[in-house]
């Protein structure tokens, strides 16, 4: 008997759409992301520390995806991917996702706690339990994909947990478990600290 697939979750009461003109703010502070894609009846997710906002209008992102990853093939075949931004509470799952390959295991069926969010507006899976999500359309650039493993995407949908992101700003105070993860090496992460403002 096949192992059960990931649980499909409906939109959390805390998960709200983010205007596209503010979507890049979800990753502008450099968090680790979970990159997911689906094609031919198979979905997969991988962890990626090397990612960044690239443009405002339309919003674009860039992410490094190695040739050895299973997710890369799904992205190239489907033309879409998502970035889910995990938080402190999901650190163990994030490391587990990054510690195995979809070529060897079905992560969705074997990793405890991994579940997808049912979001009709996203053509690729969103990871449940995160604090931000960006649905992206691949912008094919064969040269940089092959030479530098760099993938570009146009953001076509964005959402965030309103408890820590609203009005275009992150605000983690009082929500330590929801602070985003910033990978250093070997499963070691940093968390964002105090927000600092400057006079206009």
Coordinates of C-alpha atoms in Angstrom, one line a residue:
X1 CA 0.0 0.0 0.0
X2 CA 1.3 3.4 -0.9
X3 CA 2.2 5.8 1.9
X4 CA -0.3 8.5 2.4
X5 CA 0.4 11.9 0.8
X6 CA 0.7 15.1 2.7
X7 CA -2.3 16.6 4.3
X8 CA -4.1 19.4 2.4
X9 CA -4.8 22.4 4.6
X10 CA -7.2 25.2 3.9
X11 CA -6.1 28.8 4.3
X12 CA -5.3 29.6 7.9
X13 CA -7.2 32.4 9.5
X14 CA -3.8 34.1 9.9
X15 CA -2.8 33.7 6.3
X16 CA -3.7 36.7 4.2
X17 CA -2.9 37.9 0.6
X18 CA 0.0 40.4 0.2
X19 CA -0.3 43.0 -2.6
X20 CA 2.2 42.1 -5.4
X21 CA 3.9 45.5 -5.1
X22 CA 5.0 44.5 -1.6
X23 CA 5.7 40.8 -2.3
X24 CA 9.5 41.1 -2.5
X25 CA 9.5 42.4 1.1
X26 CA 8.7 38.8 2.2
X27 CA 12.2 37.7 1.2
X28 CA 14.2 41.0 1.2
X29 CA 15.6 40.3 4.6
X30 CA 17.3 37.1 3.4
X31 CA 15.4 34.2 4.9
X32 CA 15.9 30.5 4.1
X33 CA 13.1 29.4 1.8
X34 CA 11.5 26.1 0.9
X35 CA 11.2 25.7 -2.9
X36 CA 8.4 23.5 -4.1
X37 CA 7.1 22.4 -7.5
X38 CA 4.8 19.8 -9.0
X39 CA 4.7 18.0 -12.4
X40 CA 3.3 14.7 -13.7
X41 CA 1.6 13.9 -10.4
X42 CA 4.7 14.3 -8.3
X43 CA 5.4 17.2 -5.9
X44 CA 8.6 17.9 -4.1
X45 CA 10.2 20.5 -1.8
X46 CA 13.8 21.5 -1.1
X47 CA 15.5 24.1 1.2
X48 CA 17.4 27.0 -0.3
X49 CA 19.4 29.6 1.6
X50 CA 20.6 31.4 -1.5
X51 CA 17.7 33.5 -2.7
X52 CA 16.8 37.2 -3.2
X53 CA 14.3 39.7 -4.4
X54 CA 15.2 40.9 -7.9
X55 CA 12.6 43.5 -9.1
X56 CA 9.5 45.4 -8.0
X57 CA 7.2 45.7 -11.0
X58 CA 6.4 43.0 -11.8
X59 CA 8.0 41.5 -8.7
X60 CA 10.7 39.0 -9.4
X61 CA 12.9 36.7 -7.3
X62 CA 16.1 34.7 -7.9
X63 CA 17.0 31.4 -6.3
X64 CA 20.0 29.0 -6.7
X65 CA 18.9 25.4 -7.5
X66 CA 21.6 22.9 -8.0
X67 CA 21.5 20.5 -11.0
X68 CA 21.4 17.5 -8.7
X69 CA 18.1 18.4 -7.1
X70 CA 14.9 16.6 -8.0
X71 CA 12.9 19.8 -7.6
X72 CA 14.8 21.5 -10.4
X73 CA 13.5 19.0 -12.9
X74 CA 9.9 19.6 -11.7
X75 CA 10.4 23.4 -12.1
X76 CA 11.9 23.1 -15.6
X77 CA 9.0 20.8 -16.7
X78 CA 6.1 22.7 -15.1
X79 CA 7.4 26.3 -15.5
X80 CA 6.3 27.2 -11.9
X81 CA 7.6 27.1 -8.4
X82 CA 6.8 28.5 -4.9
X83 CA 8.9 29.9 -2.1
X84 CA 7.6 29.2 1.4
X85 CA 9.3 31.0 4.2
X86 CA 9.7 28.7 7.2
X87 CA 10.0 29.9 10.8
X88 CA 11.7 29.0 14.1
X89 CA 8.9 26.5 14.9
X90 CA 9.7 24.7 11.6
X91 CA 13.5 24.6 11.9
X92 CA 13.6 20.8 12.4
X93 CA 11.4 20.2 9.4
X94 CA 13.4 22.6 7.3
X95 CA 16.6 20.8 8.0
X96 CA 14.9 17.4 7.3
X97 CA 13.7 18.7 4.0
X98 CA 17.2 19.9 3.1
X99 CA 18.8 16.7 4.3
X100 CA 17.2 14.2 1.8
X101 CA 16.6 14.1 -1.9
X102 CA 13.3 13.7 -3.7
X103 CA 15.2 11.3 -6.1
X104 CA 15.5 8.9 -3.2
X105 CA 12.4 9.4 -1.1
X106 CA 8.9 10.9 -1.4
X107 CA 9.3 13.7 1.1
X108 CA 5.6 14.4 1.2
X109 CA 4.9 10.9 2.2
X110 CA 7.8 10.3 4.6
X111 CA 8.6 13.5 6.5
X112 CA 6.4 14.0 9.6
X113 CA 4.8 17.4 9.7
X114 CA 5.1 18.2 6.0
X115 CA 1.8 19.3 4.6
X116 CA 0.6 21.3 1.7
X117 CA -1.8 24.3 1.7
X118 CA -4.7 24.1 -0.7
X119 CA -4.3 27.4 -2.5
X120 CA -6.1 27.4 -5.9
X121 CA -4.3 30.6 -7.0
X122 CA -0.9 28.9 -6.8
X123 CA 0.2 26.5 -9.6
X124 CA 2.7 24.8 -7.2
X125 CA 2.4 23.6 -3.6
X126 CA 2.7 25.9 -0.6
X127 CA 4.2 24.4 2.6
X128 CA 2.0 24.6 5.6
X129 CA 3.3 26.1 8.9
X130 CA 5.4 28.8 7.2
X131 CA 5.0 32.6 7.6
X132 CA 5.1 33.7 4.0
X133 CA 4.6 32.2 0.6
X134 CA 5.3 33.4 -3.0
X135 CA 3.9 31.6 -6.1
X136 CA 6.2 32.2 -9.0
X137 CA 6.2 31.7 -12.8
X138 CA 9.6 30.6 -14.1
X139 CA 11.3 33.1 -16.3
X140 CA 13.3 30.8 -18.5
X141 CA 17.0 31.9 -18.9
X142 CA 18.8 28.8 -20.2
X143 CA 22.2 30.3 -20.0
X144 CA 22.2 31.3 -16.3
X145 CA 20.3 28.2 -15.3
X146 CA 22.9 26.0 -16.8
X147 CA 26.0 28.1 -16.0
X148 CA 25.1 29.4 -12.6
X149 CA 22.2 27.2 -11.4
X150 CA 20.3 30.5 -11.0
X151 CA 16.5 30.5 -11.5
X152 CA 14.4 33.6 -12.0
X153 CA 10.7 33.8 -11.2
X154 CA 8.0 36.4 -11.6
X155 CA 5.8 36.5 -8.4
X156 CA 2.2 35.9 -9.4
X157 CA 0.7 35.4 -5.9
X158 CA 1.9 36.2 -2.3
X159 CA 0.6 35.6 1.2
X160 CA 1.8 36.1 4.7
X161 CA 0.9 35.4 8.3
X162 CA -0.7 38.6 9.5
X163 CA 0.6 38.0 13.0
X164 CA 4.1 38.8 11.9
X165 CA 3.6 40.6 8.5
X166 CA 1.2 43.4 7.8
X167 CA 1.1 46.7 6.0
X168 CA 4.3 45.7 4.1
X169 CA 6.3 45.2 7.3
X170 CA 7.6 42.3 9.3
X171 CA 7.0 42.6 13.1
X172 CA 8.1 39.6 15.1
X173 CA 7.9 41.0 18.6
X174 CA 5.9 38.6 20.8
X175 CA 6.1 35.8 18.2
X176 CA 9.5 34.2 18.7
X177 CA 8.3 30.9 17.2
X178 CA 7.3 32.7 14.0
X179 CA 10.7 34.4 13.4
X180 CA 12.2 33.5 10.0
X181 CA 15.2 31.2 9.6
X182 CA 18.5 32.4 8.2
X183 CA 20.8 29.5 7.5
X184 CA 24.5 29.7 8.2
X185 CA 25.8 26.2 7.7
X186 CA 25.3 22.6 8.9
X187 CA 21.8 23.1 10.2
X188 CA 22.7 26.2 12.2
X189 CA 20.3 29.1 11.8
X190 CA 20.1 32.7 13.0
X191 CA 16.8 34.5 13.8
X192 CA 16.0 38.1 13.0
X193 CA 16.3 40.3 16.0
X194 CA 15.1 43.8 16.9
X195 CA 13.6 46.0 14.2
X196 CA 15.3 49.4 13.9
X197 CA 13.7 52.5 12.3
X198 CA 15.3 55.7 11.1
X199 CA 13.8 59.2 10.9
X200 CA 12.1 60.0 7.5

